[in-house]
mmCIF file of C-alpha atoms and ligand atoms in Angstrom:
data_model
loop_
_atom_site.group_PDB
_atom_site.id
_atom_site.type_symbol
_atom_site.label_atom_id
_atom_site.label_comp_id
_atom_site.label_asym_id
_atom_site.label_seq_id
_atom_site.Cartn_x
_atom_site.Cartn_y
_atom_site.Cartn_z
ATOM 1 C CA MET A 1 28.203 19.616 -57.137
ATOM 2 C CA ILE A 2 25.939 16.540 -57.547
ATOM 3 C CA ARG A 3 23.491 18.189 -54.933
ATOM 4 C CA TYR A 4 23.511 21.241 -57.139
ATOM 5 C CA ILE A 5 22.615 19.382 -60.382
ATOM 6 C CA ILE A 6 19.831 17.560 -58.564
ATOM 7 C CA GLU A 7 18.487 20.760 -57.467
ATOM 8 C CA LYS A 8 18.651 22.173 -60.875
ATOM 9 C CA ALA A 9 16.757 19.415 -62.263
ATOM 10 C CA LEU A 10 14.126 19.504 -59.530
ATOM 11 C CA SER A 11 13.687 23.316 -60.089
ATOM 12 C CA GLY A 12 12.746 22.517 -63.675
ATOM 13 C CA ASN A 13 15.861 23.711 -65.387
ATOM 14 C CA LYS A 14 17.549 21.865 -68.356
ATOM 15 C CA LEU A 15 20.613 19.914 -67.331
ATOM 16 C CA THR A 16 23.755 20.050 -69.713
ATOM 17 C CA ALA A 17 25.550 17.144 -71.203
ATOM 18 C CA ASP A 18 28.488 17.370 -68.676
ATOM 19 C CA GLU A 19 25.981 17.593 -65.643
ATOM 20 C CA ILE A 20 24.096 14.444 -67.061
ATOM 21 C CA ALA A 21 27.506 12.839 -67.435
ATOM 22 C CA LEU A 22 28.430 13.538 -63.770
ATOM 23 C CA LEU A 23 25.175 12.048 -62.550
ATOM 24 C CA PHE A 24 25.730 8.843 -64.576
ATOM 25 C CA GLU A 25 29.280 8.637 -62.993
ATOM 26 C CA VAL A 26 28.112 8.449 -59.429
ATOM 27 C CA PRO A 27 28.954 5.359 -57.830
ATOM 28 C CA LEU A 28 26.110 2.789 -57.252
ATOM 29 C CA PHE A 29 24.946 2.497 -53.566
ATOM 30 C CA SER A 30 26.572 5.878 -52.577
ATOM 31 C CA TYR A 31 24.720 8.461 -50.728
ATOM 32 C CA ASP A 32 24.495 10.503 -53.839
ATOM 33 C CA SER A 33 23.143 7.778 -55.895
ATOM 34 C CA ALA A 34 20.249 7.224 -53.521
ATOM 35 C CA LEU A 35 19.651 11.229 -53.563
ATOM 36 C CA ILE A 36 19.494 10.970 -57.439
ATOM 37 C CA GLN A 37 16.986 8.126 -57.307
ATOM 38 C CA SER A 38 14.908 9.854 -54.561
ATOM 39 C CA ALA A 39 14.923 13.017 -56.681
ATOM 40 C CA SER A 40 14.007 10.986 -59.864
ATOM 41 C CA ARG A 41 10.851 9.692 -58.043
ATOM 42 C CA GLN A 42 9.797 13.013 -56.766
ATOM 43 C CA LEU A 43 10.193 14.449 -60.197
ATOM 44 C CA CYS A 44 8.529 11.603 -62.008
ATOM 45 C CA GLU A 45 5.463 11.884 -59.594
ATOM 46 C CA LYS A 46 5.084 15.587 -60.204
ATOM 47 C CA ALA A 47 5.389 15.197 -63.988
ATOM 48 C CA SER A 48 2.672 12.647 -63.957
ATOM 49 C CA ASP A 49 0.219 13.777 -61.437
ATOM 50 C CA SER A 50 1.438 10.696 -59.484
ATOM 51 C CA PHE A 51 0.028 8.109 -61.656
ATOM 52 C CA ALA A 52 1.861 5.215 -63.162
ATOM 53 C CA GLU A 53 0.675 3.324 -66.364
ATOM 54 C CA VAL A 54 0.794 -0.232 -67.530
ATOM 55 C CA HIS A 55 1.085 -0.450 -71.276
ATOM 56 C CA ALA A 56 0.611 -3.723 -73.167
ATOM 57 C CA GLN A 57 2.278 -5.078 -76.203
ATOM 58 C CA VAL A 58 0.953 -7.856 -78.663
ATOM 59 C CA GLY A 59 3.897 -9.102 -80.982
ATOM 60 C CA LEU A 60 2.321 -10.036 -84.155
ATOM 61 C CA ASP A 61 5.068 -12.060 -85.878
ATOM 62 C CA ILE A 62 8.527 -13.819 -85.737
ATOM 63 C CA ALA A 63 10.806 -13.726 -88.796
ATOM 64 C CA ARG A 64 14.475 -13.675 -89.600
ATOM 65 C CA CYS A 65 14.638 -9.850 -89.793
ATOM 66 C CA PRO A 66 16.972 -8.413 -92.437
ATOM 67 C CA ARG A 67 17.772 -5.385 -90.259
ATOM 68 C CA ASN A 68 20.039 -7.647 -88.266
ATOM 69 C CA CYS A 69 20.014 -5.592 -84.977
ATOM 70 C CA ARG A 70 22.593 -7.790 -83.052
ATOM 71 C CA PHE A 71 20.619 -7.653 -79.740
ATOM 72 C CA CYS A 72 17.472 -8.963 -81.189
ATOM 73 C CA SER A 73 16.289 -12.608 -81.400
ATOM 74 C CA PHE A 74 14.604 -11.891 -84.633
ATOM 75 C CA ALA A 75 17.803 -10.637 -86.231
ATOM 76 C CA SER A 76 18.510 -12.987 -89.226
ATOM 77 C CA CYS A 77 22.297 -13.065 -88.227
ATOM 78 C CA ASN A 78 21.583 -14.560 -84.758
ATOM 79 C CA GLY A 79 19.728 -17.517 -86.217
ATOM 80 C CA VAL A 80 17.392 -18.114 -83.354
ATOM 81 C CA PHE A 81 14.239 -18.602 -85.327
ATOM 82 C CA SER A 82 14.287 -20.747 -88.528
ATOM 83 C CA GLU A 83 10.770 -20.352 -89.562
ATOM 84 C CA ASN A 84 8.477 -17.352 -89.896
ATOM 85 C CA VAL A 85 5.290 -17.279 -87.580
ATOM 86 C CA GLU A 86 2.457 -14.860 -87.800
ATOM 87 C CA LEU A 87 -0.348 -14.621 -85.425
ATOM 88 C CA PRO A 88 -3.826 -14.831 -87.189
ATOM 89 C CA VAL A 89 -5.845 -11.652 -87.172
ATOM 90 C CA GLU A 90 -8.515 -13.204 -84.776
ATOM 91 C CA GLU A 91 -5.879 -14.210 -82.325
ATOM 92 C CA ILE A 92 -4.406 -10.613 -82.447
ATOM 93 C CA VAL A 93 -7.872 -9.152 -81.855
ATOM 94 C CA ALA A 94 -8.537 -11.524 -79.039
ATOM 95 C CA ARG A 95 -5.203 -10.698 -77.352
ATOM 96 C CA ALA A 96 -5.787 -7.027 -77.556
ATOM 97 C CA LEU A 97 -9.133 -7.401 -76.196
ATOM 98 C CA ASP A 98 -7.810 -9.483 -73.293
ATOM 99 C CA PHE A 99 -5.392 -6.485 -72.411
ATOM 100 C CA GLU A 100 -8.179 -4.109 -72.718
ATOM 101 C CA SER A 101 -10.238 -6.071 -70.233
ATOM 102 C CA ASP A 102 -7.262 -6.539 -68.007
ATOM 103 C CA GLY A 103 -6.988 -2.688 -67.722
ATOM 104 C CA ALA A 104 -3.868 -1.749 -69.782
ATOM 105 C CA ASN A 105 -3.578 1.772 -70.162
ATOM 106 C CA ALA A 106 -2.454 1.515 -73.824
ATOM 107 C CA ILE A 107 -2.141 -1.359 -76.350
ATOM 108 C CA TYR A 108 0.892 -1.686 -78.660
ATOM 109 C CA LEU A 109 0.979 -3.630 -81.860
ATOM 110 C CA MET A 110 4.650 -4.692 -82.549
ATOM 111 C CA THR A 111 5.969 -6.378 -85.703
ATOM 112 C CA THR A 112 9.526 -7.227 -87.247
ATOM 113 C CA ALA A 113 10.726 -4.994 -89.906
ATOM 114 C CA ARG A 114 9.916 -7.462 -92.604
ATOM 115 C CA TYR A 115 6.079 -7.458 -91.749
ATOM 116 C CA PRO A 116 4.388 -5.851 -94.739
ATOM 117 C CA PHE A 117 2.995 -2.336 -93.940
ATOM 118 C CA GLU A 118 -0.140 -2.715 -95.759
ATOM 119 C CA LYS A 119 -1.088 -5.940 -94.075
ATOM 120 C CA PHE A 120 -0.113 -4.342 -90.647
ATOM 121 C CA ILE A 121 -2.642 -1.552 -91.365
ATOM 122 C CA GLU A 122 -5.477 -4.079 -92.331
ATOM 123 C CA ILE A 123 -4.832 -5.956 -89.070
ATOM 124 C CA ALA A 124 -4.713 -2.567 -87.051
ATOM 125 C CA GLN A 125 -7.975 -1.596 -88.592
ATOM 126 C CA GLU A 126 -9.489 -4.925 -87.470
ATOM 127 C CA VAL A 127 -8.137 -4.429 -83.831
ATOM 128 C CA ARG A 128 -9.244 -0.700 -83.820
ATOM 129 C CA ARG A 129 -12.639 -1.706 -84.709
ATOM 130 C CA SER A 130 -12.863 -4.320 -81.948
ATOM 131 C CA LEU A 131 -11.555 -2.151 -79.173
ATOM 132 C CA ASN A 132 -13.231 0.536 -77.200
ATOM 133 C CA PRO A 133 -13.052 3.856 -79.068
ATOM 134 C CA ASP A 134 -11.157 5.236 -76.168
ATOM 135 C CA THR A 135 -8.707 2.623 -75.832
ATOM 136 C CA VAL A 136 -5.178 3.915 -76.916
ATOM 137 C CA LEU A 137 -3.598 2.013 -79.771
ATOM 138 C CA ILE A 138 0.176 2.439 -80.345
ATOM 139 C CA ALA A 139 2.401 1.022 -83.184
ATOM 140 C CA ASN A 140 5.808 -0.481 -82.581
ATOM 141 C CA ILE A 141 7.167 -0.989 -86.142
ATOM 142 C CA ASP A 142 9.996 -0.515 -88.611
ATOM 143 C CA ASP A 143 10.897 3.025 -89.936
ATOM 144 C CA PHE A 144 8.152 4.360 -92.020
ATOM 145 C CA SER A 145 7.746 7.127 -94.663
ATOM 146 C CA GLU A 146 5.743 10.492 -94.431
ATOM 147 C CA LYS A 147 2.747 8.943 -96.109
ATOM 148 C CA GLN A 148 2.664 5.761 -93.871
ATOM 149 C CA ALA A 149 2.811 7.994 -90.863
ATOM 150 C CA VAL A 150 -0.419 9.521 -91.986
ATOM 151 C CA GLN A 151 -1.740 6.101 -92.781
ATOM 152 C CA LEU A 152 -0.964 5.049 -89.307
ATOM 153 C CA LYS A 153 -2.856 8.058 -87.786
ATOM 154 C CA ASN A 154 -5.858 7.585 -90.098
ATOM 155 C CA THR A 155 -6.124 4.000 -88.925
ATOM 156 C CA GLY A 156 -6.500 5.105 -85.379
ATOM 157 C CA PHE A 157 -3.209 4.831 -83.793
ATOM 158 C CA ALA A 158 -2.570 7.628 -81.154
ATOM 159 C CA GLY A 159 1.083 7.281 -81.334
ATOM 160 C CA VAL A 160 4.292 5.157 -81.973
ATOM 161 C CA TYR A 161 7.073 3.742 -79.807
ATOM 162 C CA HIS A 162 10.338 4.277 -81.698
ATOM 163 C CA ALA A 163 13.916 4.645 -80.528
ATOM 164 C CA LEU A 164 17.369 5.583 -81.799
ATOM 165 C CA ARG A 165 19.193 2.666 -80.162
ATOM 166 C CA LEU A 166 22.455 2.516 -78.423
ATOM 167 C CA GLY A 167 24.643 1.109 -80.979
ATOM 168 C CA GLU A 168 22.431 2.123 -84.066
ATOM 169 C CA GLY A 169 24.186 2.082 -87.363
ATOM 170 C CA LYS A 170 27.062 -0.272 -85.745
ATOM 171 C CA ASP A 171 25.267 -2.957 -83.886
ATOM 172 C CA THR A 172 22.166 -2.548 -86.515
ATOM 173 C CA THR A 173 22.125 -1.865 -90.073
ATOM 174 C CA ILE A 174 19.884 1.152 -89.640
ATOM 175 C CA PRO A 175 21.492 4.567 -90.132
ATOM 176 C CA PRO A 176 20.674 6.760 -87.160
ATOM 177 C CA GLU A 177 19.247 9.508 -89.632
ATOM 178 C CA THR A 178 16.585 7.039 -90.730
ATOM 179 C CA ARG A 179 15.341 6.652 -87.190
ATOM 180 C CA LEU A 180 15.332 10.547 -86.696
ATOM 181 C CA LYS A 181 13.383 10.894 -89.766
ATOM 182 C CA THR A 182 10.861 8.568 -88.544
ATOM 183 C CA PHE A 183 10.525 10.669 -85.353
ATOM 184 C CA ARG A 184 9.768 13.600 -87.490
ATOM 185 C CA TYR A 185 7.199 11.890 -89.865
ATOM 186 C CA ALA A 186 5.407 10.603 -86.806
ATOM 187 C CA GLN A 187 5.177 13.922 -85.171
ATOM 188 C CA GLU A 188 4.175 15.726 -88.321
ATOM 189 C CA ALA A 189 1.413 13.227 -88.636
ATOM 190 C CA ASP A 190 0.386 14.122 -84.922
ATOM 191 C CA LEU A 191 1.435 10.674 -83.845
ATOM 192 C CA ILE A 192 2.647 11.009 -80.223
ATOM 193 C CA LEU A 193 5.968 9.609 -79.496
ATOM 194 C CA GLY A 194 7.180 7.233 -76.697
ATOM 195 C CA THR A 195 10.884 6.271 -76.637
ATOM 196 C CA CYS A 196 13.825 5.451 -74.344
ATOM 197 C CA VAL A 197 17.503 4.738 -73.973
ATOM 198 C CA GLU A 198 18.033 1.127 -74.972
ATOM 199 C CA PRO A 199 19.032 -1.454 -75.103
ATOM 200 C CA VAL A 200 21.679 -0.736 -72.484
ATOM 201 C CA GLY A 201 24.533 -3.105 -71.957
ATOM 202 C CA PRO A 202 27.497 -3.010 -69.664
ATOM 203 C CA GLU A 203 29.896 -2.020 -72.333
ATOM 204 C CA HIS A 204 28.203 1.274 -73.186
ATOM 205 C CA THR A 205 30.308 4.445 -72.201
ATOM 206 C CA ILE A 206 28.794 7.449 -70.261
ATOM 207 C CA ASP A 207 29.335 9.495 -73.402
ATOM 208 C CA GLU A 208 26.924 7.171 -75.304
ATOM 209 C CA LEU A 209 24.411 7.065 -72.614
ATOM 210 C CA VAL A 210 24.603 11.009 -72.348
ATOM 211 C CA GLU A 211 24.172 11.347 -76.216
ATOM 212 C CA LYS A 212 21.207 9.106 -76.213
ATOM 213 C CA THR A 213 19.373 10.620 -73.237
ATOM 214 C CA ILE A 214 19.627 13.965 -74.734
ATOM 215 C CA ILE A 215 18.194 12.708 -78.098
ATOM 216 C CA THR A 216 15.322 11.224 -76.114
ATOM 217 C CA ARG A 217 14.819 14.772 -74.571
ATOM 218 C CA GLU A 218 15.015 16.721 -77.721
ATOM 219 C CA VAL A 219 12.605 14.733 -79.765
ATOM 220 C CA LYS A 220 9.951 15.658 -77.211
ATOM 221 C CA PRO A 221 8.286 12.329 -76.398
ATOM 222 C CA VAL A 222 5.623 11.764 -73.941
ATOM 223 C CA PHE A 223 7.966 9.358 -72.332
ATOM 224 C CA SER A 224 11.716 8.466 -72.062
ATOM 225 C CA GLY A 225 13.336 6.022 -69.726
ATOM 226 C CA ALA A 226 15.781 3.087 -70.086
ATOM 227 C CA MET A 227 15.490 -0.587 -71.056
ATOM 228 C CA ARG A 228 18.368 -3.065 -70.469
ATOM 229 C CA ARG A 229 19.495 -5.367 -73.083
ATOM 230 C CA ILE A 230 18.502 -8.997 -72.440
ATOM 231 C CA PRO A 231 21.226 -11.333 -73.777
ATOM 232 C CA ILE A 232 20.193 -13.721 -76.558
ATOM 233 C CA PRO A 233 22.103 -17.072 -75.694
ATOM 234 C CA ASN A 234 24.824 -18.142 -78.275
ATOM 235 C CA THR A 235 25.016 -14.664 -79.906
ATOM 236 C CA GLU A 236 27.929 -12.467 -80.108
ATOM 237 C CA MET A 237 26.413 -9.731 -77.917
ATOM 238 C CA ALA A 238 25.683 -12.164 -75.158
ATOM 239 C CA ARG A 239 29.430 -12.148 -74.063
ATOM 240 C CA TYR A 240 28.943 -8.627 -72.757
ATOM 241 C CA GLY A 241 26.509 -9.826 -70.099
ATOM 242 C CA THR A 242 23.731 -7.671 -68.586
ATOM 243 C CA VAL A 243 23.452 -4.617 -66.586
ATOM 244 C CA SER A 244 21.937 -5.373 -63.159
ATOM 245 C CA LYS A 245 18.449 -3.879 -62.248
ATOM 246 C CA ALA A 246 20.162 -1.860 -59.408
ATOM 247 C CA ARG A 247 22.407 -0.292 -61.939
ATOM 248 C CA MET A 248 19.426 0.231 -64.304
ATOM 249 C CA ALA A 249 17.457 2.026 -61.453
ATOM 250 C CA HIS A 250 20.363 4.514 -61.282
ATOM 251 C CA ILE A 251 20.533 5.068 -65.027
ATOM 252 C CA LEU A 252 16.815 5.589 -65.428
ATOM 253 C CA ALA A 253 16.945 7.928 -62.296
ATOM 254 C CA VAL A 254 19.596 10.074 -64.280
ATOM 255 C CA ILE A 255 17.408 9.923 -67.353
ATOM 256 C CA ARG A 256 14.409 11.015 -65.485
ATOM 257 C CA LEU A 257 16.225 14.140 -64.001
ATOM 258 C CA ALA A 258 17.625 14.941 -67.502
ATOM 259 C CA THR A 259 14.494 14.784 -69.396
ATOM 260 C CA GLY A 260 12.554 17.083 -66.865
ATOM 261 C CA TYR A 261 8.878 18.009 -66.207
ATOM 262 C CA GLU A 262 8.003 18.459 -69.802
ATOM 263 C CA ILE A 263 8.202 14.668 -70.500
ATOM 264 C CA PRO A 264 5.657 13.124 -68.107
ATOM 265 C CA GLY A 265 6.578 9.362 -68.503
ATOM 266 C CA ASN A 266 9.734 7.562 -67.713
ATOM 267 C CA CYS A 267 9.717 3.863 -68.659
ATOM 268 C CA THR A 268 11.728 0.782 -67.703
ATOM 269 C CA HIS A 269 11.927 -2.647 -69.221
ATOM 270 C CA GLU A 270 11.783 -5.588 -68.226
ATOM 271 C CA PRO A 271 9.396 -4.459 -65.297
ATOM 272 C CA ASN A 272 10.983 -4.686 -61.922
ATOM 273 C CA VAL A 273 10.156 -2.980 -58.279
ATOM 274 C CA VAL A 274 13.630 -1.539 -57.949
ATOM 275 C CA GLY A 275 13.243 0.573 -61.289
ATOM 276 C CA VAL A 276 9.839 1.737 -60.540
ATOM 277 C CA ALA A 277 10.775 2.849 -57.042
ATOM 278 C CA ALA A 278 13.598 4.882 -58.435
ATOM 279 C CA GLY A 279 11.108 6.742 -60.943
ATOM 280 C CA ALA A 280 9.988 4.778 -63.779
ATOM 281 C CA ASN A 281 6.284 4.982 -64.164
ATOM 282 C CA VAL A 282 5.568 3.228 -67.454
ATOM 283 C CA ILE A 283 6.038 -0.671 -67.885
ATOM 284 C CA TRP A 284 5.103 -3.171 -70.291
ATOM 285 C CA ALA A 285 2.989 -6.418 -70.254
ATOM 286 C CA GLU A 286 3.612 -8.687 -73.325
ATOM 287 C CA THR A 287 1.991 -11.488 -75.441
ATOM 288 C CA GLY A 288 3.108 -13.125 -78.714
ATOM 289 C CA SER A 289 6.583 -12.632 -80.049
ATOM 290 C CA ASN A 290 9.248 -10.638 -78.140
ATOM 291 C CA PRO A 291 12.620 -9.596 -79.472
ATOM 292 C CA ARG A 292 14.253 -10.448 -76.113
ATOM 293 C CA ASP A 293 12.899 -14.030 -75.949
ATOM 294 C CA ILE A 294 13.914 -16.962 -77.627
ATOM 295 C CA GLU A 295 10.428 -18.631 -77.106
ATOM 296 C CA GLU A 296 7.903 -18.185 -79.784
ATOM 297 C CA GLU A 297 5.240 -17.204 -77.290
ATOM 298 C CA THR A 298 6.534 -14.881 -74.541
ATOM 299 C CA GLU A 299 3.477 -14.792 -72.248
ATOM 300 C CA GLY A 300 4.056 -16.664 -69.251
ATOM 301 C CA LYS A 301 7.668 -16.623 -69.868
ATOM 302 C CA ARG A 302 9.719 -13.300 -70.174
ATOM 303 C CA GLY A 303 6.385 -11.496 -71.058
ATOM 304 C CA MET A 304 4.436 -10.332 -67.942
ATOM 305 C CA SER A 305 0.705 -9.967 -67.542
ATOM 306 C CA VAL A 306 -1.192 -6.575 -66.927
ATOM 307 C CA HIS A 307 -1.875 -7.923 -63.434
ATOM 308 C CA GLN A 308 1.867 -8.678 -62.793
ATOM 309 C CA CYS A 309 2.816 -5.232 -63.880
ATOM 310 C CA ARG A 310 0.248 -3.649 -61.618
ATOM 311 C CA GLU A 311 1.593 -5.659 -58.573
ATOM 312 C CA ILE A 312 5.141 -4.304 -59.304
ATOM 313 C CA PHE A 313 3.816 -0.619 -59.182
ATOM 314 C CA LYS A 314 1.958 -1.511 -56.056
ATOM 315 C CA GLU A 315 5.037 -2.805 -54.283
ATOM 316 C CA ALA A 316 6.767 0.424 -55.178
ATOM 317 C CA GLU A 317 3.743 2.447 -53.835
ATOM 318 C CA TRP A 318 2.678 3.833 -57.218
ATOM 319 C CA ASN A 319 -1.038 4.676 -57.900
ATOM 320 C CA VAL A 320 -1.921 3.056 -61.271
ATOM 321 C CA LEU A 321 -3.999 4.876 -63.617
ATOM 322 C CA SER A 322 -7.395 3.543 -64.422
ATOM 323 C CA GLY A 323 -8.502 4.073 -68.151
ATOM 324 C CA PRO A 324 -6.864 5.172 -71.317
ATOM 325 C CA SER A 325 -3.206 6.429 -70.979
ATOM 326 C CA ARG A 326 -2.943 9.999 -69.982
ATOM 327 C CA PHE A 327 0.529 10.269 -71.608
ATOM 328 C CA PHE A 328 -0.746 9.478 -75.053
ATOM 329 C CA ARG A 329 -4.160 11.089 -74.912
ATOM 330 C CA THR A 330 -3.236 14.264 -72.956
ATOM 331 C CA GLY A 331 0.505 14.338 -72.903
ATOM 332 C CA LYS A 332 0.224 18.002 -74.145
ATOM 333 C CA THR A 333 -2.192 19.031 -71.404
ATOM 334 C CA LEU A 334 -0.138 17.509 -68.902
ATOM 335 C CA ARG A 335 2.954 19.277 -69.936
ATOM 336 C CA THR A 336 0.913 22.430 -69.901
ATOM 337 C CA LEU A 337 -0.067 21.888 -66.346
ATOM 338 C CA VAL A 338 3.534 21.033 -65.199
ATOM 339 C CA GLU A 339 4.820 24.145 -66.860
ATOM 340 C CA HIS A 340 2.144 26.139 -65.032
ATOM 341 C CA GLU A 341 3.178 24.502 -61.624
ATOM 342 C CA THR A 342 6.853 25.038 -62.354
ATOM 343 C CA VAL A 343 6.138 28.795 -63.229
ATOM 344 C CA ILE A 344 4.145 29.259 -60.044
ATOM 345 C CA LYS A 345 6.601 27.623 -57.590
HETATM 346 S S1 SF4 B 1 15.091 -4.930 -83.542
HETATM 347 FE FE1 SF4 B 1 13.394 -4.854 -85.101
HETATM 348 S S2 SF4 B 1 14.499 -4.064 -86.890
HETATM 349 FE FE2 SF4 B 1 16.026 -4.845 -85.555
HETATM 350 S S3 SF4 B 1 16.496 -7.093 -85.992
HETATM 351 FE FE3 SF4 B 1 14.825 -7.033 -84.524
HETATM 352 S S4 SF4 B 1 12.774 -6.834 -85.603
HETATM 353 FE FE4 SF4 B 1 14.335 -6.331 -86.919
#
C-alpha cells in the first residue's frame, strides 16, 4: 500500500487524507520511510527544476506580543523579554542589503503582532528603495485586512509568509478563520503565499498533521513544508520536548509527496542537512529578532547566515539558485511547466 501511495504521488496524483495519514504512520528508519524520503527528494527536484533557495529574514522588533502564541518567545504570557526593542530603520536597511549582497534569493521582513502596520509600511518603503529592484521582498507579519494587503503589494512586496499553525486558536489566541482570511486577502491582492506545517511538536497527532498538510496544499502557496517547534526554556510548552531532525525529515517528505508538483517549494526550519536531503528546498538565514530565540539578536546564535545555509544545501547535493527567488517571481510559470511535464509523461 505504501509503495502504491508513493507511486501515486510521483505520477502527479493528489493523495487523500487517509493516504497522507498512512505515510505519516510509517515507522522511522524503516525501508518504507527511506522510500518516502527518496521519492520526496525526486518530486522536489522535478517540481523546482532542481534548484534550492536560501531565503533570509530580518526580525524588526521584540515585544511582549498580545497574541500569546504559547510556542513563541515574544508571547507576553511567556515573559521572556521584559522590554520592547526595535531595530532602527538604517539598521534594517543595512541588514537587508547584507543579505542581498550575500546572495539570498528572497528577503523577509518580520515583526511581532504589536508592530504598527503603518510604521512597517514606511520602513518597508525605505528597504524597497535601497534594494535592487529585482530583489524579492516578503512580509512576515500579523494578520491583515483586505486594504492592508493592497498596501503591502503597492509597497513592493512580492508575497507573504503566513501559516495556520498547529494548535491555532488553542495554543494561540488567533481564530483559525482569521488566518484563512489573511491567506485570501493576500492572494486577492496578488501577493504570492509561502506557508508550512508548523510548529511541529512531539505531541501533535497524525490527524493534526494531515489536517494542516491539506490546508497548506489547498491554499495554493509556492512552498509548503515543515518546521519544528524549538522549546522556549521555562515555558509550559517546553515540557513536550522537540521532534528530532530525523523525524522532521520523514514529516517534510510526506508533506512534499502530499503537496505535489503544483507547489514547487518545500521548506524546513531550522536549516539542517538531513531535512534538505529528504526533499526540502527552501531554508532561512536570520538576523535581528527571532521567535525561537531567547537572545535579542539571533545572528550568530540560532540564526544562520546565508553562507551557512548554502553550505547545508551543498552537503545535501542541491544546486542553489543564483538571483531572485523563482518561487516568488515565477511560481505560476514553474507550475505551468510542471503541469506540462506531468501531462507529457
Ligand atoms: S507568533 Fe507572532 S503573533 Fe504569536 S506571539 Fe509570537 S509574535 Fe505574536
